[in-house]
Tab-separated table of C-alpha atoms in Angstrom:
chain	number	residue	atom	x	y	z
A	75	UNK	CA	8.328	-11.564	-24.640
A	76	UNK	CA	6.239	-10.830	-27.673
A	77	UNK	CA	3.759	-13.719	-26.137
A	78	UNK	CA	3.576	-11.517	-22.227
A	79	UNK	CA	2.937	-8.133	-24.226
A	80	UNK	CA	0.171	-9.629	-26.488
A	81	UNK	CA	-1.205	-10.865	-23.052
A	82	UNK	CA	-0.995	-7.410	-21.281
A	83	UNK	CA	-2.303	-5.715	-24.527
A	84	UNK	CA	-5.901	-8.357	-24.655
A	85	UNK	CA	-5.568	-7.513	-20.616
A	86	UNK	CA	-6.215	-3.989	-21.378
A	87	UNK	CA	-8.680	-3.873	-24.373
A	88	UNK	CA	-10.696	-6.439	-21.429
A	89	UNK	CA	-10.125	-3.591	-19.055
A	90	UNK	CA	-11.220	-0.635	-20.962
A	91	UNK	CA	-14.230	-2.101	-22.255
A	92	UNK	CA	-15.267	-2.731	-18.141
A	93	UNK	CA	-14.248	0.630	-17.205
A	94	UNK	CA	-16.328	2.379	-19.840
A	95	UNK	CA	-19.663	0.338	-19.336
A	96	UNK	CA	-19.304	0.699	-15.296
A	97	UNK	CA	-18.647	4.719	-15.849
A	98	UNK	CA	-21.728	4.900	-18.344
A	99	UNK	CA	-23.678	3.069	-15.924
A	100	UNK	CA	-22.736	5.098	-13.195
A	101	UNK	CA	-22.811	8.628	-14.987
A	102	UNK	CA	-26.773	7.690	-16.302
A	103	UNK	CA	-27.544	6.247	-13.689
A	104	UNK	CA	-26.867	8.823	-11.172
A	105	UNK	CA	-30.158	10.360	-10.366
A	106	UNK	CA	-29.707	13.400	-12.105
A	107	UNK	CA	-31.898	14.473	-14.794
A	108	UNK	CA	-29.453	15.273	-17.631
A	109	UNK	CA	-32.058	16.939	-19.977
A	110	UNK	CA	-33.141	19.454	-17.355
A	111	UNK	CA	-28.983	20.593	-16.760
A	112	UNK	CA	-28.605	20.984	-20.372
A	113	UNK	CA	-31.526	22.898	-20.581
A	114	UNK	CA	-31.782	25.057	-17.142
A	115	UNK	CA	-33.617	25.208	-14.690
A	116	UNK	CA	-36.147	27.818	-17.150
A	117	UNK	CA	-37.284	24.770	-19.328
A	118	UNK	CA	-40.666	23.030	-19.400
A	119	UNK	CA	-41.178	19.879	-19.179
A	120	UNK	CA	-41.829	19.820	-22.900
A	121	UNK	CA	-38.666	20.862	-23.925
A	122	UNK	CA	-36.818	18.363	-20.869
A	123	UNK	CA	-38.365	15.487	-22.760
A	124	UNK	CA	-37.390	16.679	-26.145
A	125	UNK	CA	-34.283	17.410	-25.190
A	126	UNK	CA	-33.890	14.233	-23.381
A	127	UNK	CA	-35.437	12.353	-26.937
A	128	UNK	CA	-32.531	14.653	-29.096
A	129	UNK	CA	-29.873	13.710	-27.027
A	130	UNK	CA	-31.237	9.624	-26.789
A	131	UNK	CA	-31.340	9.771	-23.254
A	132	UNK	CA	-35.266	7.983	-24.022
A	133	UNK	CA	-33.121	4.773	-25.085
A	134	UNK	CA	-32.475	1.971	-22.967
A	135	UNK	CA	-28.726	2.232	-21.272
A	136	UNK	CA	-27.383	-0.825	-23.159
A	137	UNK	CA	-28.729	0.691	-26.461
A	138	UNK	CA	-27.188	3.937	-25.442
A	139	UNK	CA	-23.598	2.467	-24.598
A	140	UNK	CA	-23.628	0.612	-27.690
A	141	UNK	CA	-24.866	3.526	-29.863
A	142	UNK	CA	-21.278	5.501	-27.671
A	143	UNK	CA	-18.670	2.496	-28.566
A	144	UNK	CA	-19.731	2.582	-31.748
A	145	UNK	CA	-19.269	6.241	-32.550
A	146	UNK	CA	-15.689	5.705	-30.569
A	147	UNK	CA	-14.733	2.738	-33.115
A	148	UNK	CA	-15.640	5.110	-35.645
A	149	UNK	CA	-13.104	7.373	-34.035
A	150	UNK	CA	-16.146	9.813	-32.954
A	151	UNK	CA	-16.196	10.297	-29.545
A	152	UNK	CA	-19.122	13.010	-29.588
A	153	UNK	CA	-19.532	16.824	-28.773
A	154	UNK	CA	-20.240	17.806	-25.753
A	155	UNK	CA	-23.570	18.752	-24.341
A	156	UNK	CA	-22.673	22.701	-22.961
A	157	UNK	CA	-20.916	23.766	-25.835
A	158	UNK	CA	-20.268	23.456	-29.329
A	159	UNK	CA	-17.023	22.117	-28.789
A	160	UNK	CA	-15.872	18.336	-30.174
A	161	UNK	CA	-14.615	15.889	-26.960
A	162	UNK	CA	-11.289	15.433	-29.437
A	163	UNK	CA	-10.712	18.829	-29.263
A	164	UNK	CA	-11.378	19.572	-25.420
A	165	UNK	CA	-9.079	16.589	-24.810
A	166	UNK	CA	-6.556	17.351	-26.694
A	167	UNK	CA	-6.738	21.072	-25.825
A	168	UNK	CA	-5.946	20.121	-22.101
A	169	UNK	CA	-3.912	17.129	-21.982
A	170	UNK	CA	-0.919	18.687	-22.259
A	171	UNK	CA	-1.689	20.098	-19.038
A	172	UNK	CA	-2.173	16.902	-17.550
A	173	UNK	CA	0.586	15.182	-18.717
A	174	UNK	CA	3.388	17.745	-18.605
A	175	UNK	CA	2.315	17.834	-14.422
A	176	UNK	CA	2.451	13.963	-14.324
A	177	UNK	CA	5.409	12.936	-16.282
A	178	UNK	CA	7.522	15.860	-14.555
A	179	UNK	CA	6.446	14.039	-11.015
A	180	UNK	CA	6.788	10.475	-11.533
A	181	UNK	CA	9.957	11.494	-13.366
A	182	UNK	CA	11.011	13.439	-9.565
A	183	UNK	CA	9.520	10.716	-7.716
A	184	UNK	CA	11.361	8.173	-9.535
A	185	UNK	CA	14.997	9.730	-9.027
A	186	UNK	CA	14.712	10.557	-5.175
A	187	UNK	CA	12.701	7.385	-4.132
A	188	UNK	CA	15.046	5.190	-6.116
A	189	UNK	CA	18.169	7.521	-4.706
A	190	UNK	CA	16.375	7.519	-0.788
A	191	UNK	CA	15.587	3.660	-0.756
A	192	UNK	CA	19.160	2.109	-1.729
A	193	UNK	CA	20.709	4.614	0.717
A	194	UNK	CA	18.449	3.761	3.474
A	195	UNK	CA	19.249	-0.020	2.795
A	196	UNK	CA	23.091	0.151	2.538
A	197	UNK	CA	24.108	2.841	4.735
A	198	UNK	CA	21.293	1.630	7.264
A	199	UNK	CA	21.705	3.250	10.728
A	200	UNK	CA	20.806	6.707	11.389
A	201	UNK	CA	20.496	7.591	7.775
A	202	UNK	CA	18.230	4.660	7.412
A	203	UNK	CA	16.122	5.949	10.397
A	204	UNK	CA	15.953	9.545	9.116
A	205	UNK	CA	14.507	8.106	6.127
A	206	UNK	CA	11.690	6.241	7.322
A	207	UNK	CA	10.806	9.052	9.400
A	208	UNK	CA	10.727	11.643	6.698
A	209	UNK	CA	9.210	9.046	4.434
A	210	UNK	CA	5.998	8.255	6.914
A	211	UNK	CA	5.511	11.568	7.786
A	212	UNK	CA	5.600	12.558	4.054
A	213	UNK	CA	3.117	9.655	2.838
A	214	UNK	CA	0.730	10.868	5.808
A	215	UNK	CA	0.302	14.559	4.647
A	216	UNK	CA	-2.967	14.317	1.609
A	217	UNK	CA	-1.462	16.174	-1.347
A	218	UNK	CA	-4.460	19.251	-1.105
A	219	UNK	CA	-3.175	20.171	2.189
A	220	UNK	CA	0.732	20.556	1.076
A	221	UNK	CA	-0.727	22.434	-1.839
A	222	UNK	CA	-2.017	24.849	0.431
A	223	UNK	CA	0.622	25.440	2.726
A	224	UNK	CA	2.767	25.809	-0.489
A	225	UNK	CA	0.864	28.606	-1.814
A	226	UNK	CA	0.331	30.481	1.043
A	227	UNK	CA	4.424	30.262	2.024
A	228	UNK	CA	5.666	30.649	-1.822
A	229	UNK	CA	2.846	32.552	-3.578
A	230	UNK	CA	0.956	34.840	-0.898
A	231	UNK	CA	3.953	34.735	1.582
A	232	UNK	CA	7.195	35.573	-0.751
A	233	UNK	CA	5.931	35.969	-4.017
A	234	UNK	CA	8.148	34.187	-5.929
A	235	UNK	CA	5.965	31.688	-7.059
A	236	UNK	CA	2.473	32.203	-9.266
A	237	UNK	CA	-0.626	30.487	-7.002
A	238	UNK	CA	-3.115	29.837	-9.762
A	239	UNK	CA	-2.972	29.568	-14.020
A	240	UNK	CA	-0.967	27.918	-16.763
A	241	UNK	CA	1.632	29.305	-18.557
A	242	UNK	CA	2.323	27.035	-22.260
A	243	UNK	CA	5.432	25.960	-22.784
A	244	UNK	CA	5.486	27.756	-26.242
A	245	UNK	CA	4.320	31.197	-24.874
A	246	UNK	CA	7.790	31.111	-21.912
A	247	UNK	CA	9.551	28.395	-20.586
A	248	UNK	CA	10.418	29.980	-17.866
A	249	UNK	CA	6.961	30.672	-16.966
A	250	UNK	CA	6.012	27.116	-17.437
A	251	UNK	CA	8.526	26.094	-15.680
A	252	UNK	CA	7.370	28.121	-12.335
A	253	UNK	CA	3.717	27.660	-12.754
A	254	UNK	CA	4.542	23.948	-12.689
A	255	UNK	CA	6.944	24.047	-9.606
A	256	UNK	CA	4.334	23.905	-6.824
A	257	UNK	CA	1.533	22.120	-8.673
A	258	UNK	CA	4.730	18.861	-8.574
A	259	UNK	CA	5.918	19.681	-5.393
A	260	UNK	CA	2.603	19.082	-3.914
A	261	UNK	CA	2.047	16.200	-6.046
A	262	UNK	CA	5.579	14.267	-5.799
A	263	UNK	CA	5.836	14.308	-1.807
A	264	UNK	CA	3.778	11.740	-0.798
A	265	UNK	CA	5.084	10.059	-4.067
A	266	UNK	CA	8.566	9.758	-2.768
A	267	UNK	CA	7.933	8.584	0.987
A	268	UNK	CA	5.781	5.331	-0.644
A	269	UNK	CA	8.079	4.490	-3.500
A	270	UNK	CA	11.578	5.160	-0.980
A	271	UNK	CA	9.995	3.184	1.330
A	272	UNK	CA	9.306	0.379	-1.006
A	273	UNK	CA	12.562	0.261	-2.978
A	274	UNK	CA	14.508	0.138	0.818
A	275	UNK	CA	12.483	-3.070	1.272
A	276	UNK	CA	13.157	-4.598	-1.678
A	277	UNK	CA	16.653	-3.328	-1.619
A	278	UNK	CA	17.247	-4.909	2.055
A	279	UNK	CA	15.599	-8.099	0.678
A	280	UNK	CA	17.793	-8.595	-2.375
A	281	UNK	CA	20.627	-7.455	0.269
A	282	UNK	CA	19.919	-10.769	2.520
A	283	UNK	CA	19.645	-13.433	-0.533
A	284	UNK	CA	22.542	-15.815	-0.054
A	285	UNK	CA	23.947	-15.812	-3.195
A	286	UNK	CA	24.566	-11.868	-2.677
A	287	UNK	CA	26.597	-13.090	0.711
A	288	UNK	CA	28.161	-15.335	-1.980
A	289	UNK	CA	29.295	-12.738	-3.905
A	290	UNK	CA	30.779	-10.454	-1.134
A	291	UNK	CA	32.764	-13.985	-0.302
A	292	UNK	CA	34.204	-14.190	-3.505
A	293	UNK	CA	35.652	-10.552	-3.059
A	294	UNK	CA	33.292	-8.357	-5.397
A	295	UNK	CA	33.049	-4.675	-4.191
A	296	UNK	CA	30.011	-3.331	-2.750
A	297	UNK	CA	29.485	-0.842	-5.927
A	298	UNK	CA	29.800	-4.491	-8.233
A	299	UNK	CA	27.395	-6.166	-6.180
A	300	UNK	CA	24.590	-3.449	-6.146
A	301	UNK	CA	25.055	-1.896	-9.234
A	302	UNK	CA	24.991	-5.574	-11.632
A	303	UNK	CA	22.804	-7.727	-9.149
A	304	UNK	CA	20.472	-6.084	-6.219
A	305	UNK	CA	19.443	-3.391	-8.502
A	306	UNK	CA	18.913	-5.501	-11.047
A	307	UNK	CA	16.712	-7.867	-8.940
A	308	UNK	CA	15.081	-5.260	-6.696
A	309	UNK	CA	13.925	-3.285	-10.058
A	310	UNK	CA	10.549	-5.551	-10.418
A	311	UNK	CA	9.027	-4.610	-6.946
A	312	UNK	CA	10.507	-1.385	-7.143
A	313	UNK	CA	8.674	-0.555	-10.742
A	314	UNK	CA	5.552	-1.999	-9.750
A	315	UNK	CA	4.965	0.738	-6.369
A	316	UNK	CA	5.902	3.663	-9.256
A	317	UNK	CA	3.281	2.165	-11.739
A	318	UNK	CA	0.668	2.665	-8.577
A	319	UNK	CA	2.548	5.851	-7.646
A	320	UNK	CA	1.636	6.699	-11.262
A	321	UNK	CA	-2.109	5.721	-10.988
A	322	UNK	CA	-2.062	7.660	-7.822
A	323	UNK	CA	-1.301	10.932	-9.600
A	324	UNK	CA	-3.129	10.797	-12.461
A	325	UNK	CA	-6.535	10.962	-9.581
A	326	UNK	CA	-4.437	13.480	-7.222
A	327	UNK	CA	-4.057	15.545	-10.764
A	328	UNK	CA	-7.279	15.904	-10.438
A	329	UNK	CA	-7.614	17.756	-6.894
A	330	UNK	CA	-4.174	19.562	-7.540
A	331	UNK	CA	-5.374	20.981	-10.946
A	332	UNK	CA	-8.730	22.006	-9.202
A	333	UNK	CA	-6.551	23.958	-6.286
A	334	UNK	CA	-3.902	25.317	-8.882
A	335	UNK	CA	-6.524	25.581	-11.199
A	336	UNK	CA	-4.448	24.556	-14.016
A	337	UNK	CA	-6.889	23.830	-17.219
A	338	UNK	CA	-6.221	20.053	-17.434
A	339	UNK	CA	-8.138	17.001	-18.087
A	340	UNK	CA	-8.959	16.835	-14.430
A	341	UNK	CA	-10.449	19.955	-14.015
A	342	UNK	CA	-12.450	19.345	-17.251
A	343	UNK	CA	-13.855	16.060	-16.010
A	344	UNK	CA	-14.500	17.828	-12.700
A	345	UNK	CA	-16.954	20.725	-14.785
A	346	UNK	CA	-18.110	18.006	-16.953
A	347	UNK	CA	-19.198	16.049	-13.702
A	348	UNK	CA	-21.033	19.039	-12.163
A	349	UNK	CA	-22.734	19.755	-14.995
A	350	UNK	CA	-23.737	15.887	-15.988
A	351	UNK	CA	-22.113	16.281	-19.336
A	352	UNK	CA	-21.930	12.745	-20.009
A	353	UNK	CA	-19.781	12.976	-23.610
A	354	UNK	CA	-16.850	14.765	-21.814
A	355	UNK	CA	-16.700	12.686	-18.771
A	356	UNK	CA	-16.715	9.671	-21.179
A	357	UNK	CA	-14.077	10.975	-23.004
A	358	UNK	CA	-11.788	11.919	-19.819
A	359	UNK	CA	-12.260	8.697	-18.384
A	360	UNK	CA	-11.525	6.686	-21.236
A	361	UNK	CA	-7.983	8.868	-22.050
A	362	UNK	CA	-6.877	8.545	-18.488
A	363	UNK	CA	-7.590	4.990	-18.708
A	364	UNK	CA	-5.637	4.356	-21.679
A	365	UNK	CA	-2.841	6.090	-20.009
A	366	UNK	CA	-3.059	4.791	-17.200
A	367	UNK	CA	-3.271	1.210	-19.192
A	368	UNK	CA	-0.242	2.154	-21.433
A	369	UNK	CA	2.211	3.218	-18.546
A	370	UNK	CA	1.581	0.018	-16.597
A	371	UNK	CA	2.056	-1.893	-20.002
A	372	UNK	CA	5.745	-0.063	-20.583
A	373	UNK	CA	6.672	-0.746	-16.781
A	374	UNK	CA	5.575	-4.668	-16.805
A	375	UNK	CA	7.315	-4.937	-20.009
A	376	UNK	CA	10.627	-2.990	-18.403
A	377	UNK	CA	10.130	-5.272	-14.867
A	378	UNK	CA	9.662	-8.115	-17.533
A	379	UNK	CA	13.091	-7.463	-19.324
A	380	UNK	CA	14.538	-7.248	-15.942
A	381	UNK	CA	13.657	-10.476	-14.324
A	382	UNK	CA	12.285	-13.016	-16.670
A	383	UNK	CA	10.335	-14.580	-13.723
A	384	UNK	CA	8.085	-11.784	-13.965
A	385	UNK	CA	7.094	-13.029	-17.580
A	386	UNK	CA	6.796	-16.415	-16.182
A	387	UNK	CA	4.387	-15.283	-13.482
């Protein structure tokens, strides 16, 4: 086990280092001249270039990036360019955001996909159909739109729900609590119709092994048979769709943060991005990476405790 988490672990220092160069690339690289945004639209062209010398945006790329991962080994990941404020501090300001919306959801989608998907492949039948119908039509409705329809029925509609801002857990829980409730909802639907959807197949797969059959032969209840093996052996599949459902929300964060405008990570990277402020961006990227990189770590080491072929594999 220690051998498979040392592996994951050099798999994501590999990973981190590619996603950082491609999103330096990529944010330099982008046609936009950074200098003038900093500066305004007011600036000469004198003061573009020396702002463009301060900020070492005269360097070659490689020379820049290197000159950025070394200030990040240092544990200095810059200031950004708009304001006197430290990337540390805007990240840590917001993630809290971030993170309370996507642990709540996966947390949701989890539960019910887990609960739908072994009820769908036991009971079967109608049940089974309602399921798959509920789940298709759920994965086929983009997150931004249910966000909508969820403010307009809950917040504009009935009032019982706020339609934009963040309330801190510290200040009310109760008001956290409710200006968190549609932000998940909209986030955890399409969630739940991908991951039931998946666990019913791997479920009904496990279901039809013969040494399950076996079992049932030998007299074992159903609750003994799906409880110590199917789940057991269906958990590996059924982990790795929630470690995508994960990825999946940390980017839909992003759009439902923008439309709740909750003051997260992903509406800071979205301002950073309009405004070319390459420090932030880095520094949003890079976090969401590394949780992104630690969550998928924690699952392949829970499928990996599960089913030992996984470590194998």
């Amino acid at each position: 086990m220690i051998a498979f988490i040392l592996k994951r672990l050099g798999a994501g220092v590999i990973l981190l280092v590619v996603i950082s160069f491609i999103t330096f690339c990529l944010v330099h690289l982008g046609g936009a001249n950074i200098a003038r945004n900093v500066l305004g639209p007011e600036a000469d062209a004198q003061q573009v270039a020396a702002k463009a010398t301060e900020l070492g945006l005269d360097q070659p790329l490689l020379t820049q990036y290197i000159e950025w991962v070394s200030g990040v080994l240092r544990g200095n990941l810059g200031t950004s360019w708009f304001s006197p404020e430290s990337v540390s501090s805007a990240l840590l300001s917001r993630a809290s955001v971030t993170l309370s919306l996507v642990t709540i959801s996966i947390v949701i989608v989890a539960t019910f996909s887990v609960a739908f998907g072994v009820i769908a492949a036991v009971r079967r039948g109608w049940v089974d159909r309602v399921v798959q119908i509920v789940s298709v039509v759920g994965a086929a409705l983009p997150n931004f739109w249910i966000a909508m329809v969820l403010v307009v029925l809950f917040a504009v509609g009935l009032r019982i729900l706020p339609a934009t801002g963040y309330v801190t857990p510290a200040a009310s829980v109760g008001g956290w609590l409710a200006s968190l409730v549609l932000p998940v909802t909209a986030l955890v639907i399409g969630g739940i119709a991908a991951a039931a959807q998946q666990t019913r197949g791997a479920v009904i797969d496990v279901l039809s092994q013969d040494y399950i059959r076996t079992l049932r032969s030998r007299g074992l209840s159903t609750r003994s048979v799906l409880l110590k093996h199917t789940l057991k052996n269906a958990a590996p599949p059924t982990l790795t769709i929630l470690s995508l459902q994960f990825i999946g929300m940390i980017g839909g964060a992003v759009v439902i943060e923008k439309v709740f405008a909750l003051p997260g990570l992903g509406l800071l990277a979205v301002n950073a991005a309009l405004r070319s402020d390459v420090p932030i961006i880095m520094g949003v990227v890079m976090m969401l990476a590394v949780i992104v990189i630690v969550v998928n770590l924690l699952i392949d080491v829970a499928a990996g405790w599960a089913n030992p072929k996984v470590r194998v594999s």
